[in-house]
mmCIF file of C-alpha atoms in Angstrom:
data_model
loop_
_atom_site.group_PDB
_atom_site.id
_atom_site.type_symbol
_atom_site.label_atom_id
_atom_site.label_comp_id
_atom_site.label_asym_id
_atom_site.label_seq_id
_atom_site.Cartn_x
_atom_site.Cartn_y
_atom_site.Cartn_z
ATOM 1 C CA MET A 1 127.896 2.242 -51.641
ATOM 2 C CA SER A 2 129.944 3.241 -48.625
ATOM 3 C CA ILE A 3 131.637 0.699 -46.385
ATOM 4 C CA THR A 4 129.290 1.609 -43.563
ATOM 5 C CA ASP A 5 126.228 0.895 -45.724
ATOM 6 C CA TRP A 6 127.860 -2.364 -46.911
ATOM 7 C CA LEU A 7 128.445 -3.438 -43.295
ATOM 8 C CA LEU A 8 125.190 -2.280 -41.705
ATOM 9 C CA ASN A 9 122.550 -1.668 -44.483
ATOM 10 C CA PRO A 10 123.235 -3.367 -47.825
ATOM 11 C CA THR A 11 120.975 -2.094 -50.638
ATOM 12 C CA GLY A 12 117.773 -4.051 -51.116
ATOM 13 C CA LEU A 13 118.200 -6.263 -48.032
ATOM 14 C CA THR A 14 115.789 -6.482 -45.139
ATOM 15 C CA PRO A 15 116.325 -7.475 -41.512
ATOM 16 C CA HIS A 16 115.976 -11.122 -40.546
ATOM 17 C CA GLY A 17 112.831 -10.283 -38.614
ATOM 18 C CA PHE A 18 111.085 -9.553 -41.886
ATOM 19 C CA CYS A 19 111.631 -13.217 -42.834
ATOM 20 C CA LEU A 20 109.833 -14.113 -39.596
ATOM 21 C CA SER A 21 106.932 -11.829 -40.593
ATOM 22 C CA TRP A 22 107.715 -9.821 -37.499
ATOM 23 C CA ALA A 23 105.906 -12.409 -35.477
ATOM 24 C CA PRO A 24 106.601 -11.362 -31.879
ATOM 25 C CA GLY A 25 106.881 -14.939 -30.670
ATOM 26 C CA LEU A 26 109.385 -16.019 -33.291
ATOM 27 C CA VAL A 27 111.420 -12.821 -33.106
ATOM 28 C CA GLY A 28 111.571 -13.033 -29.311
ATOM 29 C CA LEU A 29 112.422 -16.750 -29.431
ATOM 30 C CA HIS A 30 115.387 -16.177 -31.795
ATOM 31 C CA ALA A 31 116.585 -13.121 -29.881
ATOM 32 C CA ALA A 32 116.412 -14.875 -26.511
ATOM 33 C CA SER A 33 118.085 -18.069 -27.779
ATOM 34 C CA ASP A 34 120.966 -16.233 -29.423
ATOM 35 C CA ALA A 35 121.390 -14.006 -26.342
ATOM 36 C CA VAL A 36 121.662 -16.994 -23.994
ATOM 37 C CA ILE A 37 124.017 -18.843 -26.382
ATOM 38 C CA GLY A 38 126.158 -15.724 -26.851
ATOM 39 C CA LEU A 39 126.413 -15.134 -23.080
ATOM 40 C CA ALA A 40 127.300 -18.786 -22.548
ATOM 41 C CA TYR A 41 129.914 -18.609 -25.313
ATOM 42 C CA PHE A 42 131.470 -15.595 -23.600
ATOM 43 C CA SER A 43 131.323 -17.195 -20.152
ATOM 44 C CA ILE A 44 132.981 -20.496 -21.162
ATOM 45 C CA PRO A 45 136.192 -19.015 -22.686
ATOM 46 C CA LEU A 46 136.562 -16.581 -19.819
ATOM 47 C CA ALA A 47 136.421 -19.478 -17.336
ATOM 48 C CA LEU A 48 138.812 -21.490 -19.514
ATOM 49 C CA ALA A 49 141.263 -18.545 -19.702
ATOM 50 C CA SER A 50 141.078 -18.101 -15.921
ATOM 51 C CA PHE A 51 141.836 -21.815 -15.386
ATOM 52 C CA ILE A 52 144.790 -21.809 -17.766
ATOM 53 C CA GLY A 53 146.093 -18.619 -16.178
ATOM 54 C CA GLN A 54 146.046 -20.243 -12.748
ATOM 55 C CA ARG A 55 147.558 -23.553 -13.938
ATOM 56 C CA ARG A 56 150.822 -22.530 -15.547
ATOM 57 C CA ASP A 57 152.084 -26.131 -15.258
ATOM 58 C CA ILE A 58 149.638 -27.544 -17.817
ATOM 59 C CA GLN A 59 151.394 -28.573 -21.002
ATOM 60 C CA TYR A 60 150.098 -27.220 -24.316
ATOM 61 C CA GLY A 61 148.031 -24.598 -22.466
ATOM 62 C CA TRP A 62 148.424 -22.212 -25.358
ATOM 63 C CA VAL A 63 145.901 -24.310 -27.332
ATOM 64 C CA ALA A 64 143.291 -23.318 -24.788
ATOM 65 C CA TYR A 65 143.721 -19.675 -25.779
ATOM 66 C CA LEU A 66 142.877 -20.612 -29.386
ATOM 67 C CA PHE A 67 139.689 -22.214 -28.063
ATOM 68 C CA VAL A 68 138.982 -19.018 -26.099
ATOM 69 C CA ALA A 69 139.268 -16.908 -29.259
ATOM 70 C CA PHE A 70 137.264 -19.413 -31.334
ATOM 71 C CA ILE A 71 134.420 -19.711 -28.781
ATOM 72 C CA MET A 72 134.227 -15.925 -28.295
ATOM 73 C CA ALA A 73 134.019 -15.482 -32.075
ATOM 74 C CA CYS A 74 131.171 -18.017 -32.139
ATOM 75 C CA GLY A 75 129.438 -16.136 -29.327
ATOM 76 C CA THR A 76 129.828 -12.897 -31.251
ATOM 77 C CA THR A 77 128.080 -14.427 -34.286
ATOM 78 C CA HIS A 78 125.068 -15.244 -32.068
ATOM 79 C CA LEU A 79 124.942 -11.672 -30.725
ATOM 80 C CA LEU A 80 125.086 -10.351 -34.286
ATOM 81 C CA ALA A 81 122.231 -12.738 -35.146
ATOM 82 C CA ILE A 82 120.148 -10.760 -32.636
ATOM 83 C CA LEU A 83 121.173 -7.498 -34.303
ATOM 84 C CA THR A 84 120.241 -8.758 -37.760
ATOM 85 C CA LEU A 85 116.692 -9.426 -36.563
ATOM 86 C CA TRP A 86 116.108 -5.667 -36.749
ATOM 87 C CA VAL A 87 119.182 -4.306 -38.625
ATOM 88 C CA PRO A 88 120.400 -5.836 -41.903
ATOM 89 C CA ALA A 89 124.082 -5.810 -40.727
ATOM 90 C CA TYR A 90 124.929 -8.809 -42.807
ATOM 91 C CA GLY A 91 128.354 -7.459 -43.754
ATOM 92 C CA VAL A 92 129.508 -7.297 -40.139
ATOM 93 C CA GLU A 93 128.005 -10.713 -39.467
ATOM 94 C CA GLY A 94 129.854 -12.160 -42.476
ATOM 95 C CA LEU A 95 133.185 -10.739 -41.366
ATOM 96 C CA ILE A 96 132.715 -12.191 -37.866
ATOM 97 C CA LYS A 97 131.868 -15.568 -39.405
ATOM 98 C CA VAL A 98 135.021 -15.361 -41.582
ATOM 99 C CA LEU A 99 137.069 -14.642 -38.439
ATOM 100 C CA THR A 100 135.361 -17.543 -36.686
ATOM 101 C CA ALA A 101 136.117 -19.828 -39.635
ATOM 102 C CA VAL A 102 139.799 -18.830 -39.643
ATOM 103 C CA LEU A 103 140.084 -19.397 -35.878
ATOM 104 C CA SER A 104 138.308 -22.759 -36.167
ATOM 105 C CA ILE A 105 140.612 -23.905 -38.984
ATOM 106 C CA VAL A 106 143.768 -22.817 -37.113
ATOM 107 C CA THR A 107 142.537 -24.448 -33.915
ATOM 108 C CA ALA A 108 141.704 -27.696 -35.692
ATOM 109 C CA ALA A 109 145.030 -27.693 -37.581
ATOM 110 C CA LEU A 110 146.991 -27.323 -34.333
ATOM 111 C CA LEU A 111 144.776 -29.589 -32.255
ATOM 112 C CA TRP A 112 145.083 -32.804 -34.251
ATOM 113 C CA PRO A 113 148.903 -33.114 -34.030
ATOM 114 C CA LEU A 114 148.656 -32.449 -30.281
ATOM 115 C CA ILE A 115 146.241 -35.297 -29.649
ATOM 116 C CA PRO A 116 148.958 -38.108 -29.589
ATOM 117 C CA LYS A 117 151.105 -35.963 -27.333
ATOM 118 C CA ALA A 118 148.192 -35.207 -25.025
ATOM 119 C CA VAL A 119 147.210 -38.883 -24.954
ATOM 120 C CA ALA A 120 150.786 -39.774 -23.964
ATOM 121 C CA LEU A 121 150.584 -37.517 -20.933
ATOM 122 C CA PRO A 122 150.176 -39.546 -17.702
ATOM 123 C CA SER A 123 146.676 -39.769 -16.334
ATOM 124 C CA ALA A 124 145.659 -38.756 -12.846
ATOM 125 C CA ALA A 125 145.747 -42.402 -11.763
ATOM 126 C CA GLN A 126 149.214 -42.818 -13.214
ATOM 127 C CA LEU A 127 150.339 -39.634 -11.558
ATOM 128 C CA ALA A 128 148.871 -40.839 -8.275
ATOM 129 C CA SER A 129 150.695 -44.159 -8.676
ATOM 130 C CA LEU A 130 153.929 -42.405 -9.498
ATOM 131 C CA ASN A 131 153.390 -40.056 -6.598
ATOM 132 C CA SER A 132 152.816 -43.066 -4.332
ATOM 133 C CA GLN A 133 155.979 -44.731 -5.606
ATOM 134 C CA LEU A 134 157.862 -41.481 -5.195
ATOM 135 C CA THR A 135 156.542 -41.126 -1.671
ATOM 136 C CA THR A 136 157.599 -44.700 -0.897
ATOM 137 C CA THR A 137 161.022 -44.041 -2.393
ATOM 138 C CA ILE A 138 161.379 -40.862 -0.371
ATOM 139 C CA GLU A 139 160.370 -42.711 2.777
ATOM 140 C CA GLU A 140 162.874 -45.472 2.014
ATOM 141 C CA GLN A 141 165.544 -42.877 1.349
ATOM 142 C CA ALA A 142 164.643 -41.192 4.616
ATOM 143 C CA ARG A 143 164.972 -44.518 6.452
ATOM 144 C CA THR A 144 168.247 -45.225 4.641
ATOM 145 C CA THR A 145 169.495 -41.762 5.530
ATOM 146 C CA ALA A 146 168.532 -42.354 9.154
ATOM 147 C CA LEU A 147 170.376 -45.704 9.109
ATOM 148 C CA LEU A 148 173.384 -44.077 7.494
ATOM 149 C CA ARG A 149 173.405 -41.343 10.087
ATOM 150 C CA GLU A 150 173.097 -43.934 12.833
ATOM 151 C CA SER A 151 175.934 -45.938 11.272
ATOM 152 C CA GLU A 152 177.978 -42.773 10.910
ATOM 153 C CA THR A 153 177.392 -41.996 14.572
ATOM 154 C CA ARG A 154 178.503 -45.501 15.513
ATOM 155 C CA VAL A 155 181.558 -45.219 13.279
ATOM 156 C CA ARG A 156 182.463 -41.893 14.842
ATOM 157 C CA GLN A 157 182.052 -43.391 18.279
ATOM 158 C CA SER A 158 184.181 -46.370 17.260
ATOM 159 C CA ASN A 159 186.795 -44.026 15.818
ATOM 160 C CA LEU A 160 186.860 -42.035 19.033
ATOM 161 C CA GLU A 161 187.272 -45.223 21.058
ATOM 162 C CA LEU A 162 189.961 -46.455 18.661
ATOM 163 C CA GLU A 163 191.781 -43.119 18.801
ATOM 164 C CA SER A 164 191.607 -43.248 22.576
ATOM 165 C CA ARG A 165 193.029 -46.777 22.602
ATOM 166 C CA VAL A 166 195.708 -45.807 20.084
ATOM 167 C CA ALA A 167 196.620 -42.801 22.226
ATOM 168 C CA GLU A 168 196.830 -44.989 25.315
ATOM 169 C CA ARG A 169 198.856 -47.617 23.458
ATOM 170 C CA THR A 170 201.109 -44.929 21.996
ATOM 171 C CA ALA A 171 201.682 -43.512 25.458
ATOM 172 C CA GLU A 172 202.514 -46.995 26.725
ATOM 173 C CA LEU A 173 204.880 -47.588 23.806
ATOM 174 C CA LEU A 174 206.528 -44.221 24.370
ATOM 175 C CA GLU A 175 206.963 -45.043 28.029
ATOM 176 C CA ALA A 176 208.355 -48.469 27.142
ATOM 177 C CA ASN A 177 210.617 -46.884 24.539
ATOM 178 C CA LEU A 178 211.886 -44.393 27.107
ATOM 179 C CA GLN A 179 212.539 -47.212 29.532
ATOM 180 C CA LEU A 180 214.272 -49.226 26.804
ATOM 181 C CA THR A 181 216.319 -46.204 25.754
ATOM 182 C CA ASP A 182 217.277 -45.617 29.361
ATOM 183 C CA ALA A 183 218.168 -49.305 29.745
ATOM 184 C CA LEU A 184 220.270 -49.203 26.576
ATOM 185 C CA ALA A 185 221.998 -46.070 27.772
ATOM 186 C CA GLN A 186 222.715 -47.731 31.104
ATOM 187 C CA ARG A 187 223.969 -50.841 29.271
ATOM 188 C CA ASP A 188 226.244 -48.724 27.076
ATOM 189 C CA LEU A 189 227.517 -46.885 30.134
ATOM 190 C CA LEU A 190 228.095 -50.202 31.891
ATOM 191 C CA LEU A 191 229.932 -51.674 28.904
ATOM 192 C CA ARG A 192 232.109 -48.592 28.558
ATOM 193 C CA GLU A 193 232.836 -48.791 32.264
ATOM 194 C CA VAL A 194 233.708 -52.511 31.944
ATOM 195 C CA TYR A 195 236.015 -51.849 28.978
ATOM 196 C CA HIS A 196 237.567 -48.949 30.867
ATOM 197 C CA ARG A 197 238.141 -51.023 33.992
ATOM 198 C CA VAL A 198 239.582 -53.945 31.991
ATOM 199 C CA LYS A 199 241.945 -51.542 30.205
ATOM 200 C CA ASN A 200 242.959 -49.979 33.522
ATOM 201 C CA ASN A 201 243.505 -53.402 35.057
ATOM 202 C CA LEU A 202 245.632 -54.427 32.100
ATOM 203 C CA GLN A 203 247.614 -51.215 32.487
ATOM 204 C CA THR A 204 248.118 -52.103 36.143
ATOM 205 C CA VAL A 205 249.340 -55.549 35.132
ATOM 206 C CA ASP A 206 251.602 -53.887 32.560
ATOM 207 C CA GLY A 207 253.072 -51.703 35.284
ATOM 208 C CA LEU A 208 253.636 -54.714 37.520
ATOM 209 C CA ILE A 209 255.392 -56.534 34.679
ATOM 210 C CA VAL A 210 257.677 -53.530 34.099
ATOM 211 C CA MET A 211 258.518 -53.437 37.799
ATOM 212 C CA GLN A 212 259.157 -57.178 37.818
ATOM 213 C CA ALA A 213 261.324 -56.983 34.688
ATOM 214 C CA ARG A 214 263.547 -54.436 36.404
ATOM 215 C CA GLN A 215 264.162 -56.905 39.229
ATOM 216 C CA VAL A 216 264.923 -59.846 36.921
ATOM 217 C CA VAL A 217 268.578 -60.449 36.134
ATOM 218 C CA ASP A 218 268.217 -63.325 33.665
ATOM 219 C CA PRO A 219 268.110 -61.843 30.107
ATOM 220 C CA GLU A 220 265.803 -64.568 28.781
ATOM 221 C CA ALA A 221 263.349 -64.069 31.651
ATOM 222 C CA LYS A 222 263.424 -60.335 31.074
ATOM 223 C CA LYS A 223 262.675 -60.862 27.363
ATOM 224 C CA GLY A 224 259.799 -63.153 28.292
ATOM 225 C CA LEU A 225 258.311 -60.516 30.573
ATOM 226 C CA LEU A 226 258.672 -57.845 27.906
ATOM 227 C CA ASN A 227 256.994 -60.132 25.345
ATOM 228 C CA LEU A 228 254.183 -60.680 27.818
ATOM 229 C CA ARG A 229 253.886 -56.928 28.172
ATOM 230 C CA SER A 230 253.387 -56.604 24.387
ATOM 231 C CA ARG A 231 250.604 -59.159 24.497
ATOM 232 C CA ILE A 232 248.907 -57.377 27.390
ATOM 233 C CA PHE A 233 249.192 -54.093 25.484
ATOM 234 C CA ALA A 234 247.369 -55.699 22.561
ATOM 235 C CA LEU A 235 244.547 -56.788 24.874
ATOM 236 C CA GLY A 236 244.281 -53.355 26.432
ATOM 237 C CA LEU A 237 244.266 -51.675 23.034
ATOM 238 C CA VAL A 238 241.330 -53.864 21.935
ATOM 239 C CA HIS A 239 239.287 -52.759 24.943
ATOM 240 C CA GLN A 240 240.250 -49.160 24.350
ATOM 241 C CA GLN A 241 238.975 -49.365 20.758
ATOM 242 C CA LEU A 242 235.698 -50.969 21.894
ATOM 243 C CA MET A 243 235.245 -48.316 24.567
ATOM 244 C CA GLY A 244 235.325 -45.605 21.888
ATOM 245 C CA SER A 245 233.134 -47.371 19.278
ATOM 246 C CA ASP A 246 229.569 -46.339 18.525
ATOM 247 C CA ASP A 247 227.883 -49.694 19.101
ATOM 248 C CA LEU A 248 230.312 -50.987 21.770
ATOM 249 C CA LYS A 249 230.508 -54.246 19.805
ATOM 250 C CA THR A 250 232.718 -53.634 16.784
ATOM 251 C CA PHE A 251 235.470 -51.289 15.664
ATOM 252 C CA ASP A 252 237.625 -50.724 12.595
ATOM 253 C CA PHE A 253 240.689 -52.937 12.777
ATOM 254 C CA ALA A 254 242.811 -50.792 10.408
ATOM 255 C CA PRO A 255 243.733 -47.941 12.823
ATOM 256 C CA PHE A 256 244.075 -50.497 15.633
ATOM 257 C CA LEU A 257 246.547 -52.499 13.541
ATOM 258 C CA ARG A 258 248.604 -49.388 12.775
ATOM 259 C CA GLU A 259 248.759 -48.248 16.403
ATOM 260 C CA LEU A 260 249.566 -51.768 17.659
ATOM 261 C CA SER A 261 252.355 -52.314 15.122
ATOM 262 C CA GLU A 262 253.892 -48.893 15.724
ATOM 263 C CA ASN A 263 253.917 -49.475 19.491
ATOM 264 C CA ILE A 264 255.669 -52.851 19.101
ATOM 265 C CA VAL A 265 258.318 -51.485 16.739
ATOM 266 C CA GLU A 266 258.941 -48.378 18.853
ATOM 267 C CA GLY A 267 259.313 -50.478 22.002
ATOM 268 C CA GLY A 268 261.421 -53.291 20.588
ATOM 269 C CA ALA A 269 263.734 -51.844 17.938
ATOM 270 C CA GLY A 270 266.007 -49.016 17.187
ATOM 271 C CA SER A 271 265.382 -46.114 14.914
ATOM 272 C CA ASP A 272 266.829 -47.996 11.919
ATOM 273 C CA VAL A 273 263.851 -50.395 11.636
ATOM 274 C CA THR A 274 261.079 -48.891 9.462
ATOM 275 C CA LEU A 275 257.444 -49.930 9.538
ATOM 276 C CA SER A 276 254.828 -49.869 6.773
ATOM 277 C CA VAL A 277 251.162 -50.651 7.542
ATOM 278 C CA ASP A 278 248.571 -50.989 4.767
ATOM 279 C CA ALA A 279 245.157 -52.108 5.996
ATOM 280 C CA VAL A 280 241.688 -51.990 4.481
ATOM 281 C CA PRO A 281 238.744 -50.998 6.731
ATOM 282 C CA LEU A 282 237.483 -54.079 8.539
ATOM 283 C CA ASN A 283 234.892 -54.101 11.319
ATOM 284 C CA VAL A 284 235.692 -56.726 13.911
ATOM 285 C CA GLY A 285 234.294 -57.818 17.243
ATOM 286 C CA LEU A 286 235.955 -58.741 20.493
ATOM 287 C CA ASP A 287 236.225 -62.471 19.704
ATOM 288 C CA PHE A 288 237.997 -61.780 16.415
ATOM 289 C CA ALA A 289 240.047 -58.732 17.406
ATOM 290 C CA ILE A 290 241.862 -60.261 20.401
ATOM 291 C CA PRO A 291 243.348 -63.334 18.677
ATOM 292 C CA LEU A 292 244.134 -61.343 15.538
ATOM 293 C CA GLY A 293 245.816 -58.595 17.575
ATOM 294 C CA LEU A 294 247.853 -61.181 19.488
ATOM 295 C CA LEU A 295 248.807 -62.849 16.201
ATOM 296 C CA VAL A 296 250.105 -59.540 14.793
ATOM 297 C CA THR A 297 251.982 -58.948 18.049
ATOM 298 C CA GLU A 298 253.745 -62.300 17.832
ATOM 299 C CA LEU A 299 254.646 -61.975 14.154
ATOM 300 C CA VAL A 300 256.010 -58.427 14.401
ATOM 301 C CA THR A 301 257.875 -59.310 17.614
ATOM 302 C CA ASN A 302 259.438 -62.347 15.910
ATOM 303 C CA SER A 303 260.652 -60.154 13.048
ATOM 304 C CA LEU A 304 262.198 -57.700 15.513
ATOM 305 C CA LYS A 305 263.866 -60.496 17.506
ATOM 306 C CA HIS A 306 265.207 -62.697 14.713
ATOM 307 C CA ALA A 307 265.317 -60.777 11.411
ATOM 308 C CA PHE A 308 267.621 -57.847 12.175
ATOM 309 C CA PRO A 309 270.804 -58.847 13.991
ATOM 310 C CA ASP A 310 272.408 -55.570 12.944
ATOM 311 C CA GLY A 311 269.352 -53.527 13.980
ATOM 312 C CA LYS A 312 268.470 -52.360 10.442
ATOM 313 C CA GLY A 313 265.610 -53.381 8.178
ATOM 314 C CA ALA A 314 261.958 -52.935 7.289
ATOM 315 C CA ILE A 315 258.727 -54.587 8.345
ATOM 316 C CA ASP A 316 255.575 -54.549 6.201
ATOM 317 C CA VAL A 317 252.139 -55.300 7.675
ATOM 318 C CA LEU A 318 249.319 -55.833 5.208
ATOM 319 C CA LEU A 319 245.604 -56.514 5.792
ATOM 320 C CA GLN A 320 243.362 -57.022 2.756
ATOM 321 C CA ARG A 321 240.164 -58.705 1.598
ATOM 322 C CA ASN A 322 240.273 -61.585 -0.855
ATOM 323 C CA ASP A 323 237.783 -62.358 -3.614
ATOM 324 C CA ASP A 324 236.705 -65.541 -1.850
ATOM 325 C CA ALA A 325 235.306 -63.626 1.169
ATOM 326 C CA THR A 326 238.398 -64.268 3.269
ATOM 327 C CA VAL A 327 240.843 -61.907 4.899
ATOM 328 C CA ALA A 328 244.602 -61.999 4.330
ATOM 329 C CA LEU A 329 247.112 -60.849 6.975
ATOM 330 C CA VAL A 330 250.719 -60.530 5.821
ATOM 331 C CA VAL A 331 253.710 -59.692 8.014
ATOM 332 C CA ALA A 332 256.970 -59.550 6.045
ATOM 333 C CA ASP A 333 260.504 -58.380 6.795
ATOM 334 C CA ASN A 334 263.647 -58.016 4.709
ATOM 335 C CA GLY A 335 265.966 -59.404 7.333
ATOM 336 C CA GLY A 336 268.034 -62.560 7.303
ATOM 337 C CA GLY A 337 265.747 -65.123 5.710
ATOM 338 C CA GLY A 338 265.164 -68.412 7.467
ATOM 339 C CA LYS A 339 265.845 -67.221 10.947
ATOM 340 C CA THR A 340 263.184 -68.254 13.421
ATOM 341 C CA ALA A 341 262.883 -68.828 17.119
ATOM 342 C CA ALA A 342 265.072 -71.634 18.385
ATOM 343 C CA PRO A 343 263.245 -74.659 19.762
ATOM 344 C CA ALA A 344 263.231 -75.412 23.440
ATOM 345 C CA ASN A 345 265.770 -77.748 25.002
ATOM 346 C CA ASP A 346 263.325 -80.677 24.928
ATOM 347 C CA GLY A 347 262.732 -80.264 21.147
ATOM 348 C CA ARG A 348 259.359 -78.626 21.461
ATOM 349 C CA PRO A 349 258.541 -75.474 19.427
ATOM 350 C CA ALA A 350 259.298 -72.128 20.995
ATOM 351 C CA LEU A 351 256.543 -70.382 22.930
ATOM 352 C CA GLY A 352 256.011 -67.758 20.227
ATOM 353 C CA THR A 353 255.628 -70.385 17.554
ATOM 354 C CA SER A 354 253.099 -72.310 19.662
ATOM 355 C CA ILE A 355 251.135 -69.161 20.316
ATOM 356 C CA ILE A 356 251.036 -68.303 16.591
ATOM 357 C CA ARG A 357 249.826 -71.763 15.626
ATOM 358 C CA GLY A 358 247.201 -71.752 18.358
ATOM 359 C CA LEU A 359 245.876 -68.321 17.314
ATOM 360 C CA VAL A 360 245.693 -69.331 13.627
ATOM 361 C CA ALA A 361 243.758 -72.452 14.611
ATOM 362 C CA GLN A 362 241.443 -70.413 16.858
ATOM 363 C CA LEU A 363 240.668 -68.095 13.937
ATOM 364 C CA LYS A 364 240.135 -71.165 11.667
ATOM 365 C CA GLY A 365 242.754 -69.917 9.243
ATOM 366 C CA THR A 366 245.743 -71.204 7.302
ATOM 367 C CA MET A 367 249.305 -69.897 7.388
ATOM 368 C CA VAL A 368 252.121 -70.050 4.862
ATOM 369 C CA VAL A 369 255.655 -68.909 5.750
ATOM 370 C CA ARG A 370 258.202 -68.139 2.995
ATOM 371 C CA HIS A 371 261.872 -67.314 3.456
ATOM 372 C CA GLU A 372 262.908 -65.349 0.403
ATOM 373 C CA ASN A 373 264.861 -62.155 0.969
ATOM 374 C CA GLY A 374 263.444 -62.186 4.444
ATOM 375 C CA THR A 375 260.519 -63.864 6.118
ATOM 376 C CA ARG A 376 256.949 -63.517 4.816
ATOM 377 C CA SER A 377 254.124 -64.915 6.949
ATOM 378 C CA GLU A 378 250.818 -64.995 5.036
ATOM 379 C CA ILE A 379 247.662 -65.981 6.921
ATOM 380 C CA HIS A 380 244.189 -66.416 5.362
ATOM 381 C CA LEU A 381 241.199 -66.161 7.690
ATOM 382 C CA PRO A 382 237.414 -66.310 7.247
ATOM 383 C CA ALA A 383 235.990 -62.803 7.255
ATOM 384 C CA PRO A 384 234.521 -61.852 10.655
ATOM 385 C CA VAL A 385 230.743 -61.875 11.126
ATOM 386 C CA THR A 386 229.779 -58.745 13.062
ATOM 387 C CA ALA A 387 225.951 -58.838 12.762
#
């Protein structure tokens, strides 16, 4: 038997219509029923396939295509049932039923595990509720965004106002700073001018003293005028140092001490008296520099007047800092030890001695004088406060 005969006309078999005795009513009823069912079976999967094709967002949509194949196979079995009414094509009908059975088994096997997953999918009501909540959230976010933008606008406006105020205040401060700088410059100029005028006035006084000394015949009076000139020179030198300082308040006492001592020795001794000055840097103000400069003047002058009767010797001037935050001033000579200024006729100390004691007391210091191989005057003073 050929495959065609097996499919369409098996040996010894008769069409299904023979079983119905070829009754027109029964044959027509079966043919019409199977035709309508077959058409419906073909219509349903086509509609289902069209729906799934248009709704790509549906999860597990591939299962629908198994239903499409299964339903179409079922529809085909009904169409073949019409054919077998007149043609004994039972082989073809059996194969289609086998295909339908396979599709139904596969569909059922895949459908059951998907049921819990499909049940877990949110319903339309749940989706509507979620959509409502989402809409509310979006609206709240929109309102929050609007408030944030409004706040940002206010902040920007406040920043602009603040920047404007800061700019105005900065301009005012700059103007005030310029005025203050100008005032400070004028003050510095005024102070320099005052120091300059004081120095010039002291130089004028110095010139007058020199002129007066030339007219004086008495040797003691002449010495007194020359000593006064040394003191005035010390005052003028202080103002000269202040005039050249950066802050117009303080200056380094070390170079001042060297220049002052050299001027006294050069003006009051011969070339055989040597001078040594060793001074540490020390910033001093006007109130400290004047008495200390006068004190050095008196001590060096005393050494020149009383220590070297033969005009030969050495003077050492030392300025150093002590560990106890004090300052030590030492004026020493190698002349005849023990020689000092003679007291006045009434028994009072000489003028130089009185001046030295008064200056030491003014500086709140202590003085020790030793006469060993010369005279050594050692004075300890509180360190100057220049702040």
